[in-house]
Short mmCIF file of C-alpha atoms in Angstrom, two decimals:
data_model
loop_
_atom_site.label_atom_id
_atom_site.label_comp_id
_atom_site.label_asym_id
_atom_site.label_seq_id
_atom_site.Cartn_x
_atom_site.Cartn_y
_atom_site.Cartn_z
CA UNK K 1 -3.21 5.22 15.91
CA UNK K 2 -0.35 4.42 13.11
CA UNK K 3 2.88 3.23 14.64
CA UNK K 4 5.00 4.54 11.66
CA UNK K 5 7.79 1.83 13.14
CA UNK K 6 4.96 -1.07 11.94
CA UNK K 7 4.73 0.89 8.50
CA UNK K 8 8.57 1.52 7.82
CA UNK K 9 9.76 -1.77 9.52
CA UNK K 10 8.71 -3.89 6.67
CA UNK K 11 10.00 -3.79 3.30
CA UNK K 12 7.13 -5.69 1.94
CA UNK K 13 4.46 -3.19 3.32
CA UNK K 14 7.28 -0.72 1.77
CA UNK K 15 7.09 -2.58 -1.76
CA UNK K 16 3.26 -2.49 -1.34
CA UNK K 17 2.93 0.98 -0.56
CA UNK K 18 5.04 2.45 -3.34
CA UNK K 19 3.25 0.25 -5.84
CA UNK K 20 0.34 1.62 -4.73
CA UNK K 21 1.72 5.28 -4.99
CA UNK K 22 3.23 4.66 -8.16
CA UNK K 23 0.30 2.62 -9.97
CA UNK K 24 -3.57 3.86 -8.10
CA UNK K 25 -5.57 0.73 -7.18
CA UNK K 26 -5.01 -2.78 -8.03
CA UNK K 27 -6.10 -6.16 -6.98
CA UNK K 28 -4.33 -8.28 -4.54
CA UNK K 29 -2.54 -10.48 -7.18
CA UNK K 30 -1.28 -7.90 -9.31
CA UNK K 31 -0.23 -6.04 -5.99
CA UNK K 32 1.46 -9.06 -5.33
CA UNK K 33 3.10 -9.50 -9.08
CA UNK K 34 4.47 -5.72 -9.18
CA UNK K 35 5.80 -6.17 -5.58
CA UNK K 36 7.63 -9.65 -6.06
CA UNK K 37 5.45 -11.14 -3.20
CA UNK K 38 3.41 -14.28 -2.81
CA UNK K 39 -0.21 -13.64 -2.74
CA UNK K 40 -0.34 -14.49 0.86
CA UNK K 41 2.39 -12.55 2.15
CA UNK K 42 0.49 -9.37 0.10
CA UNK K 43 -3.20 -10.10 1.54
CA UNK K 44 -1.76 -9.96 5.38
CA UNK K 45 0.36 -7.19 4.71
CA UNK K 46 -2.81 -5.41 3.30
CA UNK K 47 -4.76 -5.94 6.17
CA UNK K 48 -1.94 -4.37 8.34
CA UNK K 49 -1.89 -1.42 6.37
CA UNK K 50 -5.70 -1.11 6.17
CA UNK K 51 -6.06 -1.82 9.99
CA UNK K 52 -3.45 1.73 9.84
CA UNK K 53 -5.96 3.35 7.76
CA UNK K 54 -3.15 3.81 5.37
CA UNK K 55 -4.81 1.49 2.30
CA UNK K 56 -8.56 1.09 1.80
CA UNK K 57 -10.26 -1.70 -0.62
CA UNK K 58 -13.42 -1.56 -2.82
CA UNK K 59 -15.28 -5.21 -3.72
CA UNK K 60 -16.49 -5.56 -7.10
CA UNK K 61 -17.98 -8.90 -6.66
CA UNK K 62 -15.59 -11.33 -5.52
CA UNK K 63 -12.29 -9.16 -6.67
CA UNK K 64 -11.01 -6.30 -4.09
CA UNK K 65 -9.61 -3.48 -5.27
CA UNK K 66 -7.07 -1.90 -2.97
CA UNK K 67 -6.17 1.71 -3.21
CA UNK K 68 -4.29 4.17 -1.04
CA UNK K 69 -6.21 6.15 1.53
CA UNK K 70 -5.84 9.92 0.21
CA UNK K 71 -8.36 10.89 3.22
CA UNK K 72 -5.71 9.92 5.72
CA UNK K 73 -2.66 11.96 5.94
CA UNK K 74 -0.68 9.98 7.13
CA UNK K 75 -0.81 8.02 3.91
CA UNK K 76 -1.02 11.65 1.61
CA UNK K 77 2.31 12.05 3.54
CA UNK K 78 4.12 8.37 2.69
CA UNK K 79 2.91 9.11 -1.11
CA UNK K 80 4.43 12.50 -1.26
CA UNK K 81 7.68 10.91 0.42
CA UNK K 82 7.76 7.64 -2.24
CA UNK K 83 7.56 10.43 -5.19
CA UNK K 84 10.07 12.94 -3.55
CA UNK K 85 12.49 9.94 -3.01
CA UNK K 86 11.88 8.49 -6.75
CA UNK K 87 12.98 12.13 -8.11
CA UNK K 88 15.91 12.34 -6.47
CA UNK K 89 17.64 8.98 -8.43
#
C-alpha cells in the first residue's frame, strides 16, 4: 500500500515524478539530467517509487526505460495533480 507521506516527502521523488508526467518514459540518466540529480540518487529513488507501484520500467537490453504507471491510480491521480498545478502558473 502507497504511503502518499513517502511519495510527497521527497522533493527528488517529486522532481522525478513530474519529469516523468511532463516528458513519458526515459532512461535513468536522462531522468537524472532533467531532474538535476546524480544518477544514484535517481536509481534509488526509482526503486522507491516502483516498490509504490507508482513508476514501472521496461529493459531493452542493458538500458531501462522508466515510465509512469497509468494502470495505478494512484499515479493517474499525481499526473493529473502535476498538470493541474503547472496550469495554474
Amino acid at each position: 500500500m502507497t504511503v502518499i507521506e513517502d511519495v510527497f516527502s521527497s522533493k527528488g521523488r517529486m522532481k522525478i515524478l513530474k519529469v516523468l508526467a511532463d516528458v513519458g518514459g526515459l532512461n535513468v540518466s536522462e531522468i537524472a539530467r532533467r531532474a538535476g540529480l546524480n544518477y544514484a540518487t535517481t536509481n534509488q529513488h526509482l526503486q522507491v517509487l516502483e516498490s509504490h507501484g507508482l513508476v514501472k520500467h521496461k529493459k531493452f537490453g542493458r538500458v531501462r526505460i522508466f515510465r509512469l504507471n497509468e494502470e495505478n491510480p494512484a499515479a493517474r491521480m499525481i499526473r493529473e495533480l502535476i498538470e493541474s498545478w503547472e496550469q495554474t502558473k
